[in-house]
CSV table of C-alpha atoms in Angstrom, one decimal:
chain,number,residue,atom,x,y,z
A,1,UNK,CA,-0.4,0.1,0.1
A,2,UNK,CA,0.9,3.5,-0.7
A,3,UNK,CA,1.5,5.8,2.1
A,4,UNK,CA,1.8,8.9,0.3
A,5,UNK,CA,-0.6,8.5,-2.5
A,6,UNK,CA,-4.3,8.1,-1.2
A,7,UNK,CA,-5.7,11.4,-2.3
A,8,UNK,CA,-5.0,9.9,-5.7
A,9,UNK,CA,-5.6,6.9,-8.3
A,10,UNK,CA,-4.3,6.3,-11.5
A,11,UNK,CA,-7.0,9.3,-13.2
A,12,UNK,CA,-8.7,11.8,-10.1
A,13,UNK,CA,-7.8,13.0,-7.8
A,14,UNK,CA,-8.8,13.7,-4.1
A,15,UNK,CA,-8.6,17.1,-3.8
A,16,UNK,CA,-10.8,20.3,-1.4
A,17,UNK,CA,-14.3,22.3,-2.3
A,18,UNK,CA,-13.2,25.7,-3.2
A,19,UNK,CA,-16.9,26.9,-3.0
A,20,UNK,CA,-16.5,30.0,-4.6
A,21,UNK,CA,-15.0,28.3,-8.1
A,22,UNK,CA,-16.5,25.6,-7.1
A,23,UNK,CA,-19.9,26.2,-7.3
A,24,UNK,CA,-20.5,27.7,-11.1
A,25,UNK,CA,-20.5,23.6,-11.5
A,26,UNK,CA,-22.4,22.5,-9.2
A,27,UNK,CA,-24.8,25.1,-9.7
A,28,UNK,CA,-24.6,23.9,-14.2
A,29,UNK,CA,-25.5,20.2,-12.6
A,30,UNK,CA,-28.4,20.5,-10.1
A,31,UNK,CA,-30.7,21.7,-13.9
A,32,UNK,CA,-30.1,17.6,-13.7
A,33,UNK,CA,-32.3,15.7,-11.8
A,34,UNK,CA,-30.3,12.6,-10.2
A,35,UNK,CA,-27.6,15.4,-9.7
A,36,UNK,CA,-30.0,17.0,-7.7
A,37,UNK,CA,-31.6,14.5,-6.0
A,38,UNK,CA,-28.5,13.4,-5.0
A,39,UNK,CA,-27.7,17.0,-3.6
A,40,UNK,CA,-30.4,16.7,-1.7
A,41,UNK,CA,-31.3,19.3,-2.9
A,42,UNK,CA,-35.7,19.5,-1.3
A,43,UNK,CA,-38.1,18.9,-3.0
A,44,UNK,CA,-35.6,17.9,-5.8
A,45,UNK,CA,-34.7,21.2,-7.6
A,46,UNK,CA,-31.5,23.3,-9.9
A,47,UNK,CA,-30.2,25.3,-7.6
A,48,UNK,CA,-28.5,29.0,-8.4
A,49,UNK,CA,-24.5,29.3,-8.6
A,50,UNK,CA,-25.3,32.1,-5.4
A,51,UNK,CA,-27.2,28.5,-3.9
A,52,UNK,CA,-24.6,26.0,-4.2
A,53,UNK,CA,-21.3,29.0,-2.8
A,54,UNK,CA,-23.1,29.1,0.2
A,55,UNK,CA,-24.7,25.4,0.9
A,56,UNK,CA,-21.9,24.6,-0.1
A,57,UNK,CA,-19.4,26.8,2.8
A,58,UNK,CA,-22.6,25.9,5.0
A,59,UNK,CA,-21.7,22.2,4.4
A,60,UNK,CA,-18.1,22.5,5.0
A,61,UNK,CA,-18.7,24.4,8.4
A,62,UNK,CA,-20.8,21.8,9.9
A,63,UNK,CA,-18.5,19.4,8.9
A,64,UNK,CA,-15.1,21.5,9.8
A,65,UNK,CA,-17.9,22.2,13.6
A,66,UNK,CA,-19.1,18.3,14.2
A,67,UNK,CA,-16.0,15.8,13.2
A,68,UNK,CA,-18.3,13.6,11.7
A,69,UNK,CA,-17.7,14.4,8.0
A,70,UNK,CA,-15.4,15.1,5.5
A,71,UNK,CA,-16.0,16.4,1.5
A,72,UNK,CA,-14.5,16.6,-0.5
A,73,UNK,CA,-13.8,17.5,-4.4
A,74,UNK,CA,-13.2,15.0,-7.2
A,75,UNK,CA,-10.8,16.5,-9.7
A,76,UNK,CA,-9.1,14.9,-13.3
A,77,UNK,CA,-5.8,14.3,-13.3
A,78,UNK,CA,-4.4,15.8,-16.1
A,79,UNK,CA,-4.5,19.8,-17.4
A,80,UNK,CA,-6.4,21.9,-15.3
A,81,UNK,CA,-7.3,19.5,-13.1
A,82,UNK,CA,-11.6,19.4,-13.8
A,83,UNK,CA,-14.1,19.8,-11.5
A,84,UNK,CA,-15.9,15.8,-11.9
A,85,UNK,CA,-17.7,15.1,-9.0
A,86,UNK,CA,-17.9,15.5,-4.8
A,87,UNK,CA,-16.9,12.7,-2.3
A,88,UNK,CA,-17.7,12.6,0.8
A,89,UNK,CA,-17.9,10.0,4.2
A,90,UNK,CA,-20.7,11.4,5.8
A,91,UNK,CA,-22.9,10.3,9.0
A,92,UNK,CA,-20.0,9.0,11.3
A,93,UNK,CA,-20.3,7.8,14.2
A,94,UNK,CA,-16.8,7.0,16.0
A,95,UNK,CA,-18.0,5.8,18.7
A,96,UNK,CA,-19.8,2.5,16.3
A,97,UNK,CA,-16.8,3.2,13.3
A,98,UNK,CA,-20.0,4.1,11.5
A,99,UNK,CA,-20.0,6.4,8.0
A,100,UNK,CA,-22.1,6.8,4.8
A,101,UNK,CA,-20.0,7.5,1.7
A,102,UNK,CA,-21.4,9.2,-1.0
A,103,UNK,CA,-20.2,10.1,-4.7
A,104,UNK,CA,-21.6,12.4,-7.5
A,105,UNK,CA,-20.3,13.2,-10.6
A,106,UNK,CA,-21.6,16.0,-13.1
A,107,UNK,CA,-22.9,14.6,-15.6
A,108,UNK,CA,-23.9,9.9,-16.6
A,109,UNK,CA,-21.0,9.6,-18.8
A,110,UNK,CA,-18.6,11.0,-15.9
A,111,UNK,CA,-19.9,8.6,-13.4
A,112,UNK,CA,-20.1,5.5,-16.2
A,113,UNK,CA,-16.5,6.0,-16.3
A,114,UNK,CA,-14.8,7.1,-13.2
A,115,UNK,CA,-18.1,6.1,-10.8
A,116,UNK,CA,-15.8,2.5,-9.8
A,117,UNK,CA,-12.5,4.5,-9.9
A,118,UNK,CA,-13.8,7.3,-7.1
A,119,UNK,CA,-15.9,4.2,-5.1
A,120,UNK,CA,-12.2,3.1,-4.4
A,121,UNK,CA,-10.6,6.0,-3.4
A,122,UNK,CA,-13.4,6.3,-0.8
A,123,UNK,CA,-13.3,3.3,0.6
A,124,UNK,CA,-9.5,4.1,1.1
A,125,UNK,CA,-9.9,6.8,2.8
A,126,UNK,CA,-13.3,4.9,5.2
A,127,UNK,CA,-11.0,1.9,5.9
A,128,UNK,CA,-7.2,3.0,6.2
A,129,UNK,CA,-7.6,6.8,6.9
A,130,UNK,CA,-10.6,7.2,9.0
A,131,UNK,CA,-10.8,3.8,10.8
A,132,UNK,CA,-14.2,3.1,10.1
A,133,UNK,CA,-15.7,-0.5,10.4
A,134,UNK,CA,-18.9,-0.5,8.3
A,135,UNK,CA,-19.7,1.6,5.3
A,136,UNK,CA,-22.8,2.6,3.4
A,137,UNK,CA,-24.5,3.2,1.1
A,138,UNK,CA,-27.7,4.7,-0.3
A,139,UNK,CA,-29.2,4.3,-3.4
A,140,UNK,CA,-32.0,4.6,-5.5
A,141,UNK,CA,-33.4,0.7,-6.9
A,142,UNK,CA,-33.3,2.4,-10.4
A,143,UNK,CA,-30.2,3.3,-11.1
A,144,UNK,CA,-28.6,-0.2,-11.9
A,145,UNK,CA,-25.3,1.0,-13.0
A,146,UNK,CA,-24.6,1.7,-10.3
A,147,UNK,CA,-26.1,-0.9,-7.4
A,148,UNK,CA,-24.1,-2.7,-10.3
A,149,UNK,CA,-21.3,-0.9,-9.4
A,150,UNK,CA,-21.4,-1.7,-6.0
A,151,UNK,CA,-22.3,-5.8,-5.9
A,152,UNK,CA,-18.9,-5.9,-8.6
A,153,UNK,CA,-16.5,-4.5,-4.9
A,154,UNK,CA,-18.3,-6.7,-3.3
A,155,UNK,CA,-20.9,-4.3,-1.3
A,156,UNK,CA,-23.7,-6.9,0.2
A,157,UNK,CA,-27.4,-5.4,-0.5
A,158,UNK,CA,-28.6,-5.0,3.7
A,159,UNK,CA,-31.6,-3.9,3.5
A,160,UNK,CA,-34.7,-2.4,0.9
A,161,UNK,CA,-36.0,0.5,1.8
A,162,UNK,CA,-39.8,0.1,0.0
A,163,UNK,CA,-41.0,2.1,-1.7
A,164,UNK,CA,-39.0,5.5,0.0
A,165,UNK,CA,-38.1,7.3,-3.3
A,166,UNK,CA,-40.8,9.1,-5.0
A,167,UNK,CA,-39.9,9.3,-9.0
A,168,UNK,CA,-41.6,9.9,-12.7
A,169,UNK,CA,-44.9,9.7,-10.6
A,170,UNK,CA,-43.9,6.5,-8.6
A,171,UNK,CA,-42.5,4.7,-5.9
A,172,UNK,CA,-39.6,3.3,-5.4
A,173,UNK,CA,-37.2,1.1,-3.7
A,174,UNK,CA,-33.6,2.8,-1.9
A,175,UNK,CA,-31.1,-0.5,-1.6
A,176,UNK,CA,-28.8,0.5,1.1
A,177,UNK,CA,-25.8,-1.6,0.5
A,178,UNK,CA,-22.4,-1.9,2.9
A,179,UNK,CA,-19.6,-3.1,3.8
A,180,UNK,CA,-17.2,-4.0,6.7
A,181,UNK,CA,-13.6,-3.1,7.1
A,182,UNK,CA,-12.7,-7.4,6.9
A,183,UNK,CA,-13.5,-7.7,3.8
A,184,UNK,CA,-12.7,-4.8,2.0
A,185,UNK,CA,-8.7,-5.7,3.8
A,186,UNK,CA,-9.3,-9.2,2.5
A,187,UNK,CA,-10.0,-8.2,-0.2
A,188,UNK,CA,-7.2,-5.6,-1.5
A,189,UNK,CA,-4.5,-8.2,-0.1
A,190,UNK,CA,-4.2,-6.8,3.4
A,191,UNK,CA,-4.1,-8.3,6.8
B,1,UNK,CA,-58.1,18.4,15.5
B,2,UNK,CA,-60.2,15.5,15.9
B,3,UNK,CA,-59.8,14.8,19.5
B,4,UNK,CA,-61.0,11.1,18.5
B,5,UNK,CA,-57.4,10.5,16.7
B,6,UNK,CA,-55.4,11.0,20.2
B,7,UNK,CA,-56.8,9.4,22.2
B,8,UNK,CA,-56.3,5.4,23.2
B,9,UNK,CA,-57.7,2.9,25.6
B,10,UNK,CA,-55.4,3.5,28.5
B,11,UNK,CA,-53.6,6.0,27.2
B,12,UNK,CA,-53.4,9.3,24.7
B,13,UNK,CA,-51.5,11.7,23.6
B,14,UNK,CA,-50.3,15.3,24.1
B,15,UNK,CA,-48.1,18.1,22.2
B,16,UNK,CA,-44.5,17.6,24.3
B,17,UNK,CA,-44.5,20.7,26.0
B,18,UNK,CA,-40.3,21.8,25.8
B,19,UNK,CA,-41.3,24.1,29.4
B,20,UNK,CA,-43.0,21.6,31.6
B,21,UNK,CA,-41.7,18.1,30.1
B,22,UNK,CA,-37.7,17.6,29.9
B,23,UNK,CA,-38.4,16.9,33.5
B,24,UNK,CA,-39.6,13.3,31.8
B,25,UNK,CA,-36.7,13.1,30.0
B,26,UNK,CA,-34.1,13.5,32.3
B,27,UNK,CA,-35.6,11.0,34.7
B,28,UNK,CA,-35.5,8.2,32.1
B,29,UNK,CA,-31.7,9.3,31.0
B,30,UNK,CA,-31.1,8.4,34.5
B,31,UNK,CA,-31.6,4.1,33.0
B,32,UNK,CA,-28.2,3.6,31.3
B,33,UNK,CA,-30.0,0.3,29.3
B,34,UNK,CA,-33.0,3.4,28.2
B,35,UNK,CA,-30.6,6.0,26.4
B,36,UNK,CA,-29.2,2.4,24.6
B,37,UNK,CA,-32.1,1.1,23.4
B,38,UNK,CA,-33.1,5.2,22.5
B,39,UNK,CA,-29.6,5.1,20.3
B,40,UNK,CA,-26.5,3.9,18.6
B,41,UNK,CA,-25.0,7.2,19.9
B,42,UNK,CA,-22.8,7.6,23.4
B,43,UNK,CA,-25.4,7.2,26.0
B,44,UNK,CA,-25.0,10.6,27.0
B,45,UNK,CA,-26.2,12.5,30.2
B,46,UNK,CA,-28.5,15.5,29.2
B,47,UNK,CA,-29.7,18.8,31.7
B,48,UNK,CA,-32.8,20.5,31.1
B,49,UNK,CA,-31.7,23.8,30.3
B,50,UNK,CA,-30.2,21.6,26.7
B,51,UNK,CA,-32.8,19.1,26.6
B,52,UNK,CA,-35.2,22.5,26.1
B,53,UNK,CA,-33.1,23.9,24.0
B,54,UNK,CA,-32.7,20.6,21.6
B,55,UNK,CA,-36.6,21.2,21.8
B,56,UNK,CA,-37.0,23.8,21.0
B,57,UNK,CA,-34.9,24.0,18.3
B,58,UNK,CA,-36.3,20.8,16.4
B,59,UNK,CA,-39.8,21.1,16.9
B,60,UNK,CA,-40.8,24.6,15.5
B,61,UNK,CA,-40.1,22.7,11.5
B,62,UNK,CA,-38.5,18.3,12.2
B,63,UNK,CA,-39.8,17.1,14.5
B,64,UNK,CA,-42.6,16.7,15.5
B,65,UNK,CA,-43.5,15.5,19.3
B,66,UNK,CA,-45.9,14.0,21.6
B,67,UNK,CA,-45.6,12.2,25.4
B,68,UNK,CA,-48.1,9.4,26.2
B,69,UNK,CA,-50.3,9.9,29.1
B,70,UNK,CA,-51.6,7.6,31.2
B,71,UNK,CA,-55.4,7.7,31.0
B,72,UNK,CA,-55.4,5.8,34.9
B,73,UNK,CA,-53.5,8.7,36.3
B,74,UNK,CA,-52.1,11.0,33.5
B,75,UNK,CA,-48.9,10.6,34.1
B,76,UNK,CA,-46.3,10.7,30.8
B,77,UNK,CA,-45.2,7.3,30.7
B,78,UNK,CA,-43.2,7.8,27.2
B,79,UNK,CA,-43.0,9.5,23.7
B,80,UNK,CA,-43.1,9.4,20.2
B,81,UNK,CA,-42.7,11.3,17.6
B,82,UNK,CA,-42.1,11.7,14.0
B,83,UNK,CA,-39.2,13.5,11.8
B,84,UNK,CA,-37.2,13.6,8.9
B,85,UNK,CA,-40.0,14.1,6.6
B,86,UNK,CA,-39.7,14.1,3.5
B,87,UNK,CA,-43.0,15.5,1.7
B,88,UNK,CA,-42.6,14.8,-1.6
B,89,UNK,CA,-42.1,11.1,-1.1
B,90,UNK,CA,-44.0,11.0,1.7
B,91,UNK,CA,-41.9,9.7,4.0
B,92,UNK,CA,-40.8,9.9,7.5
B,93,UNK,CA,-39.2,8.7,10.7
B,94,UNK,CA,-40.3,7.5,13.8
B,95,UNK,CA,-39.5,6.9,16.8
B,96,UNK,CA,-40.9,6.0,20.8
B,97,UNK,CA,-40.0,4.9,23.9
B,98,UNK,CA,-41.4,4.3,27.4
B,99,UNK,CA,-39.2,5.6,29.9
B,100,UNK,CA,-39.8,3.7,33.1
B,101,UNK,CA,-38.8,-0.1,33.3
B,102,UNK,CA,-42.2,-1.0,35.1
B,103,UNK,CA,-44.1,0.4,32.2
B,104,UNK,CA,-42.4,-1.6,29.5
B,105,UNK,CA,-44.1,-4.7,27.6
B,106,UNK,CA,-47.6,-3.4,28.7
B,107,UNK,CA,-48.3,-3.6,25.1
B,108,UNK,CA,-48.8,1.6,25.8
B,109,UNK,CA,-45.6,1.6,22.9
B,110,UNK,CA,-48.6,-0.5,20.7
B,111,UNK,CA,-51.7,2.0,20.9
B,112,UNK,CA,-49.7,5.0,21.0
B,113,UNK,CA,-47.9,3.2,17.3
B,114,UNK,CA,-51.5,2.5,16.6
B,115,UNK,CA,-52.5,6.9,17.9
B,116,UNK,CA,-49.8,8.0,15.6
B,117,UNK,CA,-50.1,5.5,12.1
B,118,UNK,CA,-53.2,5.8,11.9
B,119,UNK,CA,-53.1,10.4,12.2
B,120,UNK,CA,-50.0,10.1,10.0
B,121,UNK,CA,-51.8,7.9,6.9
B,122,UNK,CA,-55.3,9.5,7.3
B,123,UNK,CA,-54.4,13.2,7.6
B,124,UNK,CA,-50.6,14.3,7.0
B,125,UNK,CA,-51.1,12.8,3.6
B,126,UNK,CA,-48.0,10.6,5.1
B,127,UNK,CA,-46.9,6.9,2.2
B,128,UNK,CA,-45.0,4.7,4.3
B,129,UNK,CA,-43.3,5.4,8.0
B,130,UNK,CA,-39.5,4.1,8.7
B,131,UNK,CA,-37.8,3.3,11.7
B,132,UNK,CA,-34.5,2.1,12.8
B,133,UNK,CA,-33.7,-0.3,15.5
B,134,UNK,CA,-31.1,-2.4,17.0
B,135,UNK,CA,-30.4,-5.4,17.4
B,136,UNK,CA,-30.6,-6.2,20.2
B,137,UNK,CA,-33.4,-4.3,21.4
B,138,UNK,CA,-35.4,-7.7,20.6
B,139,UNK,CA,-38.9,-6.5,22.6
B,140,UNK,CA,-39.6,-3.2,20.1
B,141,UNK,CA,-38.5,-5.3,17.2
B,142,UNK,CA,-42.2,-8.0,18.0
B,143,UNK,CA,-43.7,-4.1,19.2
B,144,UNK,CA,-43.5,-2.7,15.5
B,145,UNK,CA,-43.9,-5.8,14.0
B,146,UNK,CA,-47.5,-5.7,15.5
B,147,UNK,CA,-47.9,-2.2,14.8
B,148,UNK,CA,-47.6,-3.5,11.0
B,149,UNK,CA,-44.1,-2.9,10.4
B,150,UNK,CA,-41.9,-5.0,7.5
B,151,UNK,CA,-37.9,-5.8,8.0
B,152,UNK,CA,-36.3,-4.0,5.3
B,153,UNK,CA,-33.2,-5.3,6.8
B,154,UNK,CA,-30.0,-5.3,8.5
B,155,UNK,CA,-27.3,-2.5,8.6
B,156,UNK,CA,-24.2,-5.6,9.6
B,157,UNK,CA,-21.9,-5.3,12.6
B,158,UNK,CA,-23.9,-1.6,13.0
B,159,UNK,CA,-23.2,-0.3,16.6
B,160,UNK,CA,-20.1,-1.5,18.5
B,161,UNK,CA,-21.1,-1.9,22.5
B,162,UNK,CA,-19.4,-3.0,25.5
B,163,UNK,CA,-17.8,-5.1,23.1
B,164,UNK,CA,-20.1,-6.5,20.9
B,165,UNK,CA,-21.1,-5.4,16.9
B,166,UNK,CA,-24.6,-5.4,16.8
B,167,UNK,CA,-27.2,-5.5,13.2
B,168,UNK,CA,-29.0,-1.6,13.1
B,169,UNK,CA,-32.6,-3.2,11.8
B,170,UNK,CA,-34.0,-0.5,9.5
B,171,UNK,CA,-38.1,-1.1,9.3
B,172,UNK,CA,-41.5,0.7,7.2
B,173,UNK,CA,-45.1,0.2,7.0
B,174,UNK,CA,-46.5,1.3,3.8
B,175,UNK,CA,-49.7,3.3,3.7
B,176,UNK,CA,-51.2,-0.3,2.0
B,177,UNK,CA,-49.9,-3.1,4.8
B,178,UNK,CA,-51.7,-0.3,7.4
B,179,UNK,CA,-55.5,-0.4,5.3
B,180,UNK,CA,-55.0,-4.0,4.6
B,181,UNK,CA,-53.9,-4.5,8.5
B,182,UNK,CA,-57.4,-2.1,9.2
B,183,UNK,CA,-59.4,-4.1,7.3
B,184,UNK,CA,-57.9,-7.0,9.3
B,185,UNK,CA,-59.6,-6.1,12.2
B,186,UNK,CA,-63.3,-4.1,11.4
B,187,UNK,CA,-63.3,-8.2,9.5
B,188,UNK,CA,-62.5,-9.5,13.2
């Protein structure tokens, strides 16, 4: 394991979030409904760059005050370090070694291309750096590509919250996926 | 509001008053088992001011909290609350606690849940109610099943206490689950 390299993979880099610079893209992406849902705008709606900047600033302040959330920008490693999405480990319960990993990309194409790679960065951070015992990811059941990617990465379908997401006029299930630190270590050939 | 929504056989529900009711919460929290059933986070002691402040922050928009009051002596014996509303998906989260151990296992909680489910499905137009429960709280899991909640899975090893790991069970009841139960009760 390369201890110096936990924030980068082959094509991606996790960096700090710059609310001023990153708000524009966050606002642009929020005009896509799944992005807005993942950003938890309630109800699902697009937000302006001004609102996005405020949200990002508040999230960072809250993370700092509460000490239970770590929030990164996902950027491309080549050239301009273009912003591709956000990754955070949130709702951490230190006493239980529990946290939820959230990864969102600006659009479907980048998600398809980079989701699995960013997932490995997130897990490495959650288990290797934060020493969590169990990581949870929540995905609406209709997002079959992301659910497949999680199963590919050995996540277990731990719960299915029936009809908890309203989308395109009907109710959909939300799947809760989980991975244990020991499963991740075994997968990586670590002790 | 139709008062009947809040009237059970042995208990009734009334609005939680942060000024008057924090005394009950501070008394109940003295029992570590109560605390360890209520939350996966560390069991802590809040004083009355801290608790009142928490209520005042939550109670307007994020939380609807009721005291469960025993009819024979008008004593609050527990609380039931709905929070985490997601109005456009019609989901919210339920929390409930019965304070003194001598009041556990007497059906007070089941009665309170039946009242609250009627209210949220018939008046608030919720589509489902969710809850999570710690794996070692078998009594609560049985009570939730009795009220119509279905087990929707378990987060593995979610909680650590006394050096052991337990699962966190996720449960939910849909409006149609609840309606079916009402039909059965009328037939019987």
